[in-house]
Coordinates of C-alpha atoms and ligand atoms in Angstrom, one line a residue:
X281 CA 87.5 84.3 64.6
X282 CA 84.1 83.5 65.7
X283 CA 82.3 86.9 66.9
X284 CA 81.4 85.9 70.2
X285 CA 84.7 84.5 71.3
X286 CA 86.7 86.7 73.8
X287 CA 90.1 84.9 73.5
X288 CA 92.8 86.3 71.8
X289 CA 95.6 84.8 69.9
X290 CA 97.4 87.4 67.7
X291 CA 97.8 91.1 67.9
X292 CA 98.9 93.4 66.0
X293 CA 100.3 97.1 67.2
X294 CA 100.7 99.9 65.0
X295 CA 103.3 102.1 65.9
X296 CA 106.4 101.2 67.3
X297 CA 106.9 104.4 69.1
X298 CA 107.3 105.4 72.7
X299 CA 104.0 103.4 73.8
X300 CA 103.3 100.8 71.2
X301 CA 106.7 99.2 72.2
X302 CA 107.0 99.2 75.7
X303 CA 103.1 98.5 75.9
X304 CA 103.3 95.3 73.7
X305 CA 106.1 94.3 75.3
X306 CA 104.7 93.6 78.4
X307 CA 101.5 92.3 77.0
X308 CA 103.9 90.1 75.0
X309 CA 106.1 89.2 78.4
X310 CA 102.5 88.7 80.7
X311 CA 100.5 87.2 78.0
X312 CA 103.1 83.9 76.8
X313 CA 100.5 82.6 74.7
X314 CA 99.8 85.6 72.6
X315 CA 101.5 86.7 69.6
X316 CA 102.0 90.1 69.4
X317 CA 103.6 91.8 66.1
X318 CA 104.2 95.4 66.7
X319 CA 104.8 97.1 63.1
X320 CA 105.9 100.7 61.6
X321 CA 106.6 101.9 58.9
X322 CA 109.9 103.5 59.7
X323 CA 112.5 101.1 58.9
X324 CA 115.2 102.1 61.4
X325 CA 113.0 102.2 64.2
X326 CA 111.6 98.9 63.3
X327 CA 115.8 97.6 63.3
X328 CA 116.7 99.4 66.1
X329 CA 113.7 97.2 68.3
X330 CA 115.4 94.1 66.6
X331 CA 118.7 95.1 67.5
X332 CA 120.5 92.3 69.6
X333 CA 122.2 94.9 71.7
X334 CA 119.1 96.0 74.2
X335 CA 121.0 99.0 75.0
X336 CA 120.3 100.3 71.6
X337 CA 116.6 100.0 71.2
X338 CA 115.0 103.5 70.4
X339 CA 113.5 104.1 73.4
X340 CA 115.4 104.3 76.6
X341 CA 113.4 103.0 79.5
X342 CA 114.2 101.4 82.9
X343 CA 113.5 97.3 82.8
X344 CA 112.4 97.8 79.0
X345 CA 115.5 95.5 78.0
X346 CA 114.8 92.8 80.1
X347 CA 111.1 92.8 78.9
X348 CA 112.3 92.7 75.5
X349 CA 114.6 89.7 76.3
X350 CA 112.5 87.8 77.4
X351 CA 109.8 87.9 74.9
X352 CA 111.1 88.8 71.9
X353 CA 111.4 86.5 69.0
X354 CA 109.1 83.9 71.0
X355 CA 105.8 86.0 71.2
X356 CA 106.9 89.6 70.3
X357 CA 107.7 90.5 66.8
X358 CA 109.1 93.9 65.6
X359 CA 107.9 94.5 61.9
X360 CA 107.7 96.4 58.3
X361 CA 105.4 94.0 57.3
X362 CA 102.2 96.3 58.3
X363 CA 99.5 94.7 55.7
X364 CA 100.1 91.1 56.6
X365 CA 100.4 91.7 60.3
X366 CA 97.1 92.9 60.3
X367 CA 95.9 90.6 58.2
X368 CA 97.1 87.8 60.4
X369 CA 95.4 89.7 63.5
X370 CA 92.2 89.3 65.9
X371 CA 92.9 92.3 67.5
X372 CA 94.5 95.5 66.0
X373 CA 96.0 98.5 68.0
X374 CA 96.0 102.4 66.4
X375 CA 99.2 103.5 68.7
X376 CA 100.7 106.2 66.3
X377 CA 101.3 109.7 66.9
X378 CA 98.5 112.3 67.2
X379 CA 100.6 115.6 67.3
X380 CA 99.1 119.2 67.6
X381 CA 98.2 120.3 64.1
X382 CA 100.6 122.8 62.9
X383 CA 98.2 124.1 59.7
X384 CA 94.9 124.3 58.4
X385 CA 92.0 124.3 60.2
X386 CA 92.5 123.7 64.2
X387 CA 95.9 124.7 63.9
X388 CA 98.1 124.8 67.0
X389 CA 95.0 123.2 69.2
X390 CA 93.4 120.4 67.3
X391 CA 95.0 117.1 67.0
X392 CA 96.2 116.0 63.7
X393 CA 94.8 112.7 63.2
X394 CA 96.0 112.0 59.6
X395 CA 98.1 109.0 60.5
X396 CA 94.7 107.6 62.8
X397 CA 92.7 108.0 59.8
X398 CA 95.4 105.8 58.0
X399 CA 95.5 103.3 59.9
X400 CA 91.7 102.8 60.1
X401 CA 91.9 103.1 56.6
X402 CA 94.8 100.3 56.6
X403 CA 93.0 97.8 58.8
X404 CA 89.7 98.4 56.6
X405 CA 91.8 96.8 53.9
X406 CA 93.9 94.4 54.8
X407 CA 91.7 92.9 57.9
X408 CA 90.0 89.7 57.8
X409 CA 87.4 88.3 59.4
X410 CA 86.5 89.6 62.7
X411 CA 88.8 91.8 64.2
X412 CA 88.5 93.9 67.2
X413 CA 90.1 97.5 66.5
X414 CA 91.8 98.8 69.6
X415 CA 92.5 102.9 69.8
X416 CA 95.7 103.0 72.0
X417 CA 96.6 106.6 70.8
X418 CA 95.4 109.5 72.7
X419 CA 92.5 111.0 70.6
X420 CA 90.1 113.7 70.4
X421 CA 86.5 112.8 72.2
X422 CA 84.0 111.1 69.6
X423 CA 87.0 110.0 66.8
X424 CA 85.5 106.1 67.5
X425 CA 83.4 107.7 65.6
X426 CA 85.4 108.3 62.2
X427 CA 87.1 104.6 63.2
X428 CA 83.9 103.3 63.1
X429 CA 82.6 104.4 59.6
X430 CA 85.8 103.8 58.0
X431 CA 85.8 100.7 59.3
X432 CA 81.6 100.3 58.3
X433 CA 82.5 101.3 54.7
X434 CA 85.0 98.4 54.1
X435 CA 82.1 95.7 55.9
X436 CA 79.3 96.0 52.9
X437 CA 79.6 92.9 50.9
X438 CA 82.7 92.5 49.2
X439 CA 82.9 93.0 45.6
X440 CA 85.0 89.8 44.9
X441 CA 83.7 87.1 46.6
X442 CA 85.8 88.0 49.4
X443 CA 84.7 86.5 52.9
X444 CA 83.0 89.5 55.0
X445 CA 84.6 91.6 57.6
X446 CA 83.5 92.9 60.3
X447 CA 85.0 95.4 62.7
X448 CA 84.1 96.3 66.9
X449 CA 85.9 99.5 68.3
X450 CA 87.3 100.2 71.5
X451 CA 89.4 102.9 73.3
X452 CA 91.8 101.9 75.5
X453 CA 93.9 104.8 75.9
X454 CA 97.6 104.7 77.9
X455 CA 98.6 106.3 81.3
X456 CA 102.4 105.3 81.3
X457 CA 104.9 108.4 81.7
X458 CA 107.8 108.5 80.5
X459 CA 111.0 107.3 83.1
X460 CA 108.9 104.5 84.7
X461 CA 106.8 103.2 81.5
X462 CA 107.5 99.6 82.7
X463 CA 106.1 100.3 86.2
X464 CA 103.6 101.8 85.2
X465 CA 102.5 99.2 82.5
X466 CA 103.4 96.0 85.2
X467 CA 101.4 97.7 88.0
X468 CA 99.3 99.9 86.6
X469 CA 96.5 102.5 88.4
X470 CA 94.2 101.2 86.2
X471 CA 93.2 99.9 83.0
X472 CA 90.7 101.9 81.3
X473 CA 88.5 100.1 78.2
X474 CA 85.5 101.7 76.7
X475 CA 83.3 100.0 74.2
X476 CA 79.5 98.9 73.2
X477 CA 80.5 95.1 72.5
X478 CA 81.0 93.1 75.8
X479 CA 82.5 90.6 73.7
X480 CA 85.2 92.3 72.2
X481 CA 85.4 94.3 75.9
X482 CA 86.3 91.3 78.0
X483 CA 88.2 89.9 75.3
X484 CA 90.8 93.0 75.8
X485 CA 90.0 92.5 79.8
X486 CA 91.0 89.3 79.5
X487 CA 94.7 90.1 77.9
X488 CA 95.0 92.4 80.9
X489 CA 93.5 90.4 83.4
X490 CA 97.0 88.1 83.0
X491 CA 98.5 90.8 85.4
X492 CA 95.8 93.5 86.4
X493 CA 93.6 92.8 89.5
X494 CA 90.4 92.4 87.6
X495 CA 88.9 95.3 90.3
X496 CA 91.6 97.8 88.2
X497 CA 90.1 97.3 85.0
X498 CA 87.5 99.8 84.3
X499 CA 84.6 99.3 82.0
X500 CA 83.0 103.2 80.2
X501 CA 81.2 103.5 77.0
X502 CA 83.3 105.4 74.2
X503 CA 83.1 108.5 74.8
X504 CA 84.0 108.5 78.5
X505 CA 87.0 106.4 78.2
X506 CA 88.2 108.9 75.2
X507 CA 87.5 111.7 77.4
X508 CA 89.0 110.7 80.4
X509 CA 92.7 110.6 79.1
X510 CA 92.5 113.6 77.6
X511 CA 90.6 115.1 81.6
X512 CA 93.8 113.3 83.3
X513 CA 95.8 114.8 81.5
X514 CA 94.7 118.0 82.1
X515 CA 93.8 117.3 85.6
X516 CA 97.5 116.5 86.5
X517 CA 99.1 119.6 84.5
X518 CA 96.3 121.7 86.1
X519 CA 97.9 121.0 89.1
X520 CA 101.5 121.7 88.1
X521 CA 100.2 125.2 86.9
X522 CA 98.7 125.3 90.4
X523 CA 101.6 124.8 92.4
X524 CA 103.3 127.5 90.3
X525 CA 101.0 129.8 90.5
X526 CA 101.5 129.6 94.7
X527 CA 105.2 129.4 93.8
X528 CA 104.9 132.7 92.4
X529 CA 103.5 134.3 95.4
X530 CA 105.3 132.4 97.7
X531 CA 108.3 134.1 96.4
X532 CA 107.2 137.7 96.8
X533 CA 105.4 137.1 100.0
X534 CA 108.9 134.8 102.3
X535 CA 106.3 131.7 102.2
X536 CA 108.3 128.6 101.1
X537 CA 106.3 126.6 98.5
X538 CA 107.8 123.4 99.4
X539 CA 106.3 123.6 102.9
X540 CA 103.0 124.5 101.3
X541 CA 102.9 121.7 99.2
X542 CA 103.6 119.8 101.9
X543 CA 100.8 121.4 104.4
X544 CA 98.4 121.1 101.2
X545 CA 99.1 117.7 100.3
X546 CA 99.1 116.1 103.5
X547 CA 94.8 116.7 103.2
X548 CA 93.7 113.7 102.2
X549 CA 91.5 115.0 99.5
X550 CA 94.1 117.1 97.8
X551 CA 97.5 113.9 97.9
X552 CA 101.0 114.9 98.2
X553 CA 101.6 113.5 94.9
X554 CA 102.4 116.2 91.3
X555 CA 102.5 119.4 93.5
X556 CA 106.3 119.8 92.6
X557 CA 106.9 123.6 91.6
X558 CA 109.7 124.4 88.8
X559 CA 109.8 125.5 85.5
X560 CA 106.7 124.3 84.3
X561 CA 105.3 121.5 82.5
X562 CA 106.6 119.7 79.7
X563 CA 106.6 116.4 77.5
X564 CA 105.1 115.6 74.9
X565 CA 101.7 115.1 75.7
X566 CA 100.4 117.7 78.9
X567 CA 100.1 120.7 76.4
X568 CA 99.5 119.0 73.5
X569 CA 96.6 117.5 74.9
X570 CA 95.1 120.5 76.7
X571 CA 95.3 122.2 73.3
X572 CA 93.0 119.8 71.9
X573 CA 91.0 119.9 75.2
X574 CA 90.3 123.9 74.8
X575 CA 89.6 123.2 70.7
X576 CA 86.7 120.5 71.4
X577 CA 85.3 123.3 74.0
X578 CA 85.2 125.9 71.5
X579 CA 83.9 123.1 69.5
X580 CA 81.3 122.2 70.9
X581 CA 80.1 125.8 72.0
X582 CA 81.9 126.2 75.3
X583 CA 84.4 129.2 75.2
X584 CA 84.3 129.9 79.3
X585 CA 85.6 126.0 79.5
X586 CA 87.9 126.5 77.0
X587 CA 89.3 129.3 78.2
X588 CA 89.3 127.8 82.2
X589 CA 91.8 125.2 80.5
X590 CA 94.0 127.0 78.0
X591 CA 94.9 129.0 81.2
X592 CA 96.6 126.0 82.6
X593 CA 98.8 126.0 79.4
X594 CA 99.3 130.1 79.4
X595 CA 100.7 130.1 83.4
X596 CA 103.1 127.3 81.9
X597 CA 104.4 129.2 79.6
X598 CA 104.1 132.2 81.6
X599 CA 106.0 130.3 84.3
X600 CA 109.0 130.0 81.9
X601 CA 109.4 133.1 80.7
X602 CA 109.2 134.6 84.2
X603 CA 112.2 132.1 85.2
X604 CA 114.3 133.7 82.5
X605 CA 113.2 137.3 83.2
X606 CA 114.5 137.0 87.0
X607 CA 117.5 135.4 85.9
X608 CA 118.4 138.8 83.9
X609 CA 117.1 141.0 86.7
X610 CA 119.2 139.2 89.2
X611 CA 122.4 139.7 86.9
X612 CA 122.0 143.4 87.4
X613 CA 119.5 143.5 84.4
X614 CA 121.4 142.4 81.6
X615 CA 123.1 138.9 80.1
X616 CA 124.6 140.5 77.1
X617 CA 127.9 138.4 76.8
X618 CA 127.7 136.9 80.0
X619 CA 128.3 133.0 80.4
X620 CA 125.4 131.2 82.0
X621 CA 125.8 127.6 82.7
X622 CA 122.4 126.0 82.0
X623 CA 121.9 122.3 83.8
X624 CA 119.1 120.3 82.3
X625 CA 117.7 120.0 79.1
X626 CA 115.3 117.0 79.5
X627 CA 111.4 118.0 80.3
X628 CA 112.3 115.5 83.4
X629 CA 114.8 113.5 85.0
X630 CA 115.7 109.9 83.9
X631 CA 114.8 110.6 80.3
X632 CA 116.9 111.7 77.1
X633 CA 113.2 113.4 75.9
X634 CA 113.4 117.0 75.3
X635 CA 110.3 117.6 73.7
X636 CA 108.4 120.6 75.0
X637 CA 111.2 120.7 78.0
X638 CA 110.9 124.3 79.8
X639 CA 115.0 124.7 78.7
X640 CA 113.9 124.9 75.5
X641 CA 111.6 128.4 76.1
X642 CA 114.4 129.4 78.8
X643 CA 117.6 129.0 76.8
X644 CA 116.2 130.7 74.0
X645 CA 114.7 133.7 76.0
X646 CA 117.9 134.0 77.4
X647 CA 119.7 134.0 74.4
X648 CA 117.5 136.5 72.7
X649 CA 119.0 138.6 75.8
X650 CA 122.3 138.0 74.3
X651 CA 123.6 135.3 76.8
X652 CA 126.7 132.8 76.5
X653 CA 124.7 129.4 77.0
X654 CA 127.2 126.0 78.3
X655 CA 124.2 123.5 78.2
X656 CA 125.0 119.9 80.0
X657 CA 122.6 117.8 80.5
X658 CA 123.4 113.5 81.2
X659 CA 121.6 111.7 78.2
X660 CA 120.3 114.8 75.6
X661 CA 122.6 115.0 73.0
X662 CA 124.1 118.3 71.3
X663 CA 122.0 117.6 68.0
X664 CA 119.3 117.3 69.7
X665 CA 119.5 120.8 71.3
X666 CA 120.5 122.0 68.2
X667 CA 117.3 121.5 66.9
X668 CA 115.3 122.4 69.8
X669 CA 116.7 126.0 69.7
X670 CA 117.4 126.4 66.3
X671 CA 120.2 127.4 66.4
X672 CA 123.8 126.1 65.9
X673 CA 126.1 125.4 68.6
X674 CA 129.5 128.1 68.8
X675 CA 132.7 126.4 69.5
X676 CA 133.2 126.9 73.5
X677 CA 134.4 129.9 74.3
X678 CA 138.6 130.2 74.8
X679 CA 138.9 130.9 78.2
X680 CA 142.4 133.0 77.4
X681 CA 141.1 135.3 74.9
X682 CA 138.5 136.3 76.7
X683 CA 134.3 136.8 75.2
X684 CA 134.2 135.6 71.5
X685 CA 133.4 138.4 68.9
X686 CA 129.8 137.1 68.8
X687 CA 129.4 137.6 72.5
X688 CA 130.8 141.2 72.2
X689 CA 128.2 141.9 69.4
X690 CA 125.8 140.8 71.5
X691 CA 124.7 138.2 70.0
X692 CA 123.5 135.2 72.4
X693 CA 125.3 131.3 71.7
X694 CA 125.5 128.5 73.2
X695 CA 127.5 125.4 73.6
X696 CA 127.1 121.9 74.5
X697 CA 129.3 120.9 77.7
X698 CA 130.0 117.1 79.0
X699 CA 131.0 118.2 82.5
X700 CA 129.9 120.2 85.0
X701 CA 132.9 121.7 86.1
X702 CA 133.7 123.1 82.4
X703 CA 130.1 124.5 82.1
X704 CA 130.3 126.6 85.0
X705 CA 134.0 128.0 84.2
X706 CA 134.1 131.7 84.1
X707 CA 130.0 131.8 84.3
X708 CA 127.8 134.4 86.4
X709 CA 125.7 131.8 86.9
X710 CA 124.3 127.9 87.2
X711 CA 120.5 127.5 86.1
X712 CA 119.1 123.6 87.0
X713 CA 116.1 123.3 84.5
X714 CA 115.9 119.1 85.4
X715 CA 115.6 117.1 88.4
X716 CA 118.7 115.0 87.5
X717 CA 120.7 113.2 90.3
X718 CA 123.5 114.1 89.9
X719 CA 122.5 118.4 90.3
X720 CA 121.4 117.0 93.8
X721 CA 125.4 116.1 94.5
X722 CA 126.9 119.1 93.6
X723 CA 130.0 120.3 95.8
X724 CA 129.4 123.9 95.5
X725 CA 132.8 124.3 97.9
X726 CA 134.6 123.1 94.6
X727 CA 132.2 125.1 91.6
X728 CA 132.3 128.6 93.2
X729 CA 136.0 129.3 92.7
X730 CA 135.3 128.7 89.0
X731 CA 133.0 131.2 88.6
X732 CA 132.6 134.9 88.2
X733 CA 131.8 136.7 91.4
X734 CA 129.0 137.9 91.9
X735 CA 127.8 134.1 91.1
X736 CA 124.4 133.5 91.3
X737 CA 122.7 129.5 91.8
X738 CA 119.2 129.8 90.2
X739 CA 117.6 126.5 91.2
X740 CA 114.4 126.2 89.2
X741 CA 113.6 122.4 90.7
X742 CA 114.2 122.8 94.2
X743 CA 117.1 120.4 94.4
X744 CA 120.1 122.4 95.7
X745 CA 120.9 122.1 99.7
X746 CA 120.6 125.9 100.0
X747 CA 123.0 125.8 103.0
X748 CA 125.8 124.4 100.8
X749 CA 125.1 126.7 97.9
X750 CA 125.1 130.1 100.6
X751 CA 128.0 128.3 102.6
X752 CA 130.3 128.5 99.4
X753 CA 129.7 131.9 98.9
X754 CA 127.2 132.1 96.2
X755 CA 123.7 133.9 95.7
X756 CA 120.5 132.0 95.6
X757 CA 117.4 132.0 94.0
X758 CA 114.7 128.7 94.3
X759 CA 111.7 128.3 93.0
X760 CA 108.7 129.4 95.1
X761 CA 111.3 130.4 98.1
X762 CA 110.8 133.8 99.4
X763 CA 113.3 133.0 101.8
X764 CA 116.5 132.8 100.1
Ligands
NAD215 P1 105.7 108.1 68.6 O1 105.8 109.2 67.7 O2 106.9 107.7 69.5 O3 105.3 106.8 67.8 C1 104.4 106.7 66.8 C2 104.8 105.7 65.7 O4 103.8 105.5 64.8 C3 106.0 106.3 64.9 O5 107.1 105.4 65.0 C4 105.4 106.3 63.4 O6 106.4 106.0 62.4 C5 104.3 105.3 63.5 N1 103.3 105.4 62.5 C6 102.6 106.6 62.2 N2 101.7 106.3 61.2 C7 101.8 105.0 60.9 C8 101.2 104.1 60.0 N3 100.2 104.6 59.2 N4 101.6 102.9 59.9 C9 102.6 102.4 60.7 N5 103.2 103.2 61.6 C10 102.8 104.4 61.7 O7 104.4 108.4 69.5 P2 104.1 107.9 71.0 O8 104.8 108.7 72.0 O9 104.3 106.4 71.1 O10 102.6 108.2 71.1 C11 101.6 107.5 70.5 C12 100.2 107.9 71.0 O11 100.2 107.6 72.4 C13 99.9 109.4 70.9 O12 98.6 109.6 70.7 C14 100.3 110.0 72.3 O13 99.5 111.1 72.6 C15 99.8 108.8 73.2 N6 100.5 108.7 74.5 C16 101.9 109.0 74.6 C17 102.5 108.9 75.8 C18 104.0 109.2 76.0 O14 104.4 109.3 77.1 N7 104.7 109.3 74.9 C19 101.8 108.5 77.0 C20 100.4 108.2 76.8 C21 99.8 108.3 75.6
UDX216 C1 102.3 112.4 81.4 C2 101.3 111.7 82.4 O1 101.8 111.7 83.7 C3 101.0 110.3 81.9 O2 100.0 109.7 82.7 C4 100.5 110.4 80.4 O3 100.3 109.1 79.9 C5 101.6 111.1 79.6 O4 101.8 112.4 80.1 P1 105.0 112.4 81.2 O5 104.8 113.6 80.4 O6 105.8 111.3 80.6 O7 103.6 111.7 81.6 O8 105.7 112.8 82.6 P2 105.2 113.4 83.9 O9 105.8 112.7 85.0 O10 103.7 113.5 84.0 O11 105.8 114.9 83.9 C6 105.3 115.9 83.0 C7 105.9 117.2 83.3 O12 105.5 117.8 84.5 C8 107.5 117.2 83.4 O13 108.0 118.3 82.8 C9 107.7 117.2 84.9 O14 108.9 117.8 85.2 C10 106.6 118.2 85.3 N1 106.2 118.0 86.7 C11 105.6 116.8 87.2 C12 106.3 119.1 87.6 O15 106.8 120.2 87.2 N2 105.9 118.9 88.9 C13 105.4 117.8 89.4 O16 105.0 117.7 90.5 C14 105.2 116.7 88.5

């Protein structure tokens, strides 16, 4: 491809995951006259996008399917074929995981950017010609940086005759959350592309500008555009802490956080929107982010600002804890052996996610008290928990012979449930962790007669119709309610 030419014809995405594949797919559906090839190198992941059933493609989004339907196998490819796809590519996209590093230096704040530094390393290979290297991964401010000199080191004159390379670097990082991806790709806020080449800039405008309004599309250098995902991030789970902080103090003070929010948000300058209290942030990219937020301050010689933002992620988790320590308190200070039926494993509604969900820190604190767990929640599976808590699931308890011999030892379990009505059989207590519809519907006239007296509702999302819950008899707690 000539250098100065801003129109793209094939793209390549690596990584298949939860934004390469939605994200391509709507570039793919928008932009008819653009191949786009989106590879992996897991294998079942890479089938499971090819599979000619939609409803079992690995990520579970509203609208995804049709997207898919319509473009796949015309303009969207799912591939193994990593080396050739690049190779075949004017413009490449680094969309792989950049996960909190678990050892070594940085660990449990700095991103691990092992598989980014692959990648670069993969396109300085197998690239030919001119291609325009697009970072669609979250990443640590200034990593352009080692793109760019991977990338440099494969442009000196080739050893074999080969025909030169060269390589332009932008960041175009993703805003989509998770449960309304597609909206959020189709009709986005913005579009955010930082660079140095206004070639290879507009060129990635132009893909966009097929369905952006051309005012949406921002232009930064770099290190702004870098930066600025990684400051929205924080900004919106800064807020979340916020709202929980008040929650807190609503609680002990009869002020009702949801009409506080609501006197708050209505100022123009502060938006309605994110000022939900509950039981904290979680997903998997508010804390892992902030994490590497508070390691590039200490970085780069700024402990006060690192410390201003790993506050947001200590409240969080503070915020959890102090959910499952009123939960105890309420149940006259102990949970040894008592059922508890837990509703709500997913870090949000409309998602089978559970990665850095709230339940997870609440259902084990609980069961380090020595509580008997009945988890439901609509899409997560039992596995999945499983792993999340470490910790087997016990068989559910037999409601004729009474507590199982680990609940008389003491010893907290947990179960997975299907329905709501056998979760809450025999329990002190119901505690809603998600925002899921179907919590909202709840006859409570039906599920207090099932449970143990005193029953308590702990409602940790605000979604309960307090008068129903009190009407049928049973105690009340809601988040950031002193009321109730
Ligand atoms: P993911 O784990 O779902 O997908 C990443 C994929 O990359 C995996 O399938 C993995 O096999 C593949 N991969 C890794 N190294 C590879 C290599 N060298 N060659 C080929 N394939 C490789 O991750 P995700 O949720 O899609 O996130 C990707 C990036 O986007 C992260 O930086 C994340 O922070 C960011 N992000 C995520 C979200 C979100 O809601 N999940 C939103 C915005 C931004
Ligand atoms: C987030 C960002 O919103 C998105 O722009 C970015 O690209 C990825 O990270 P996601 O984590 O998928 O998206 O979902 P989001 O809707 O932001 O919710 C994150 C967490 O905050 C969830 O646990 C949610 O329940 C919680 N939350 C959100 C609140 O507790 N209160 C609110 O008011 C809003």
């Amino acid at each position: 491809m000539n250098k100065s030419l801003t129109e793209i014809k094939t793209i390549c995405c690596i990584g298949a995951g939860y934004v390469g594949g939605p994200t391509m797919a709507v570039i793919a559906d928008r932009c008819p006259k653009i191949q786009v090839t989106v590879v992996d190198l897991n294998e079942s992941r890479i089938a499971a996008w090819n599979d000619q059933n939609l409803n079992n493609l690995p990520v579970y989004e509203p609208g995804l399917d049709q997207v898919v339907n319509r473009a796949r196998g015309r303009n969207l490819h799912f591939s193994t074929e990593v080396d050739e796809s690049i190779a075949a590519a004017d413009m490449v996209f680094i969309s792989v995981n950049t996960p909190t590093k678990t050892k070594g230096l940085g660990s449990g704040q700095a991103s691990d950017l092992r598989w980014v530094e692959a990648c670069a390393r993969q396109v300085a290979l197998c690239a030919q010609g001119h291609t325009i290297v697009v970072e669609k991964s979250t990443l640590p401010v200034r990593t352009a940086e080692t793109v760019k000199a991977i990338l440099q080191a494969a442009q000196q004159p080739q050893a074999d005759n080969q025909p030169p390379k060269s390589f332009v670097v932008l960041s175009n990082p993703e805003f989509l959350a998770e449960g309304t991806a597609i909206k959020d790709l189709e009709s986005p806020d913005r579009v955010l592309i930082g660079g140095e080449d206004a070639n290879a800039i507009d060129a990635l405008a132009n893909i966009y500008s097929a369905w952006v309004p051309k005012e949406k599309i921002l232009r930064t250098n770099l290190w702004s555009s870098e930066l600025s995902k990684l400051s929205a991030n924080a900004f919106l789970a800064q807020r979340i802490s916020s709202i929980n902080s008040v929650a807190a103090l609503c609680e002990v003070t009869g002020a009702d956080v949801n009409e506080v929010a609501k006197a708050i948000g209505t100022d123009s300058r502060i938006g309605p929107k994110f000022l939900n209290a509950g039981p904290g942030f979680g997903g998997s990219c508010f804390q892992k982010d902030i994490l590497n937020l508070v390691y590039l301050c200490r970085y780069f010689g700024l402990p006060e600002v690192a410390d201003y933002w790993q506050n947001v992620v200590t409240l969080n988790t503070w915020q959890q804890h102090r959910i499952a320590r009123l939960v105890v308190k309420s149940l006259f200070g102990t949970v040894t052996g008592k059922r508890l039926a837990l509703f709500g494993f997913a870090f949000k509604a409309d998602t089978n996610d559970t990665r850095e969900a709230p339940a997870i820190q609440i259902a084990k604190d609980l069961i380090e008290e020595g509580a008997q767990l009945a988890i439901h929640d609509p899409k997560v599976e039992a596995e999945q928990i499983t792993n999340d808590l470490q910790l087997d699931a016990s068989p559910p308890p037999d409601q004729a012979s009474g507590p199982s011999k680990a609940a008389l030892g003491g010893e907290g379990t947990w179960w997975p449930s299907t329905n709501i009505s056998d979760a809450v059989r025999g329990a002190d207590a119901v505690l809603i962790l998600t925002e899921w519809q179907q919590f909202r519907e709840i006859d409570w006239d039906k599920i207090a007669p099932l449970m143990r007296q005193p029953a308590w509702v702990f409602d940790a999302r605000s979604v309960v119709d307090p008068s129903a819950v009190l009407g049928a008899g049973l105690k009340l707690w809601r988040v950031g309610d002193g009321a109730t």
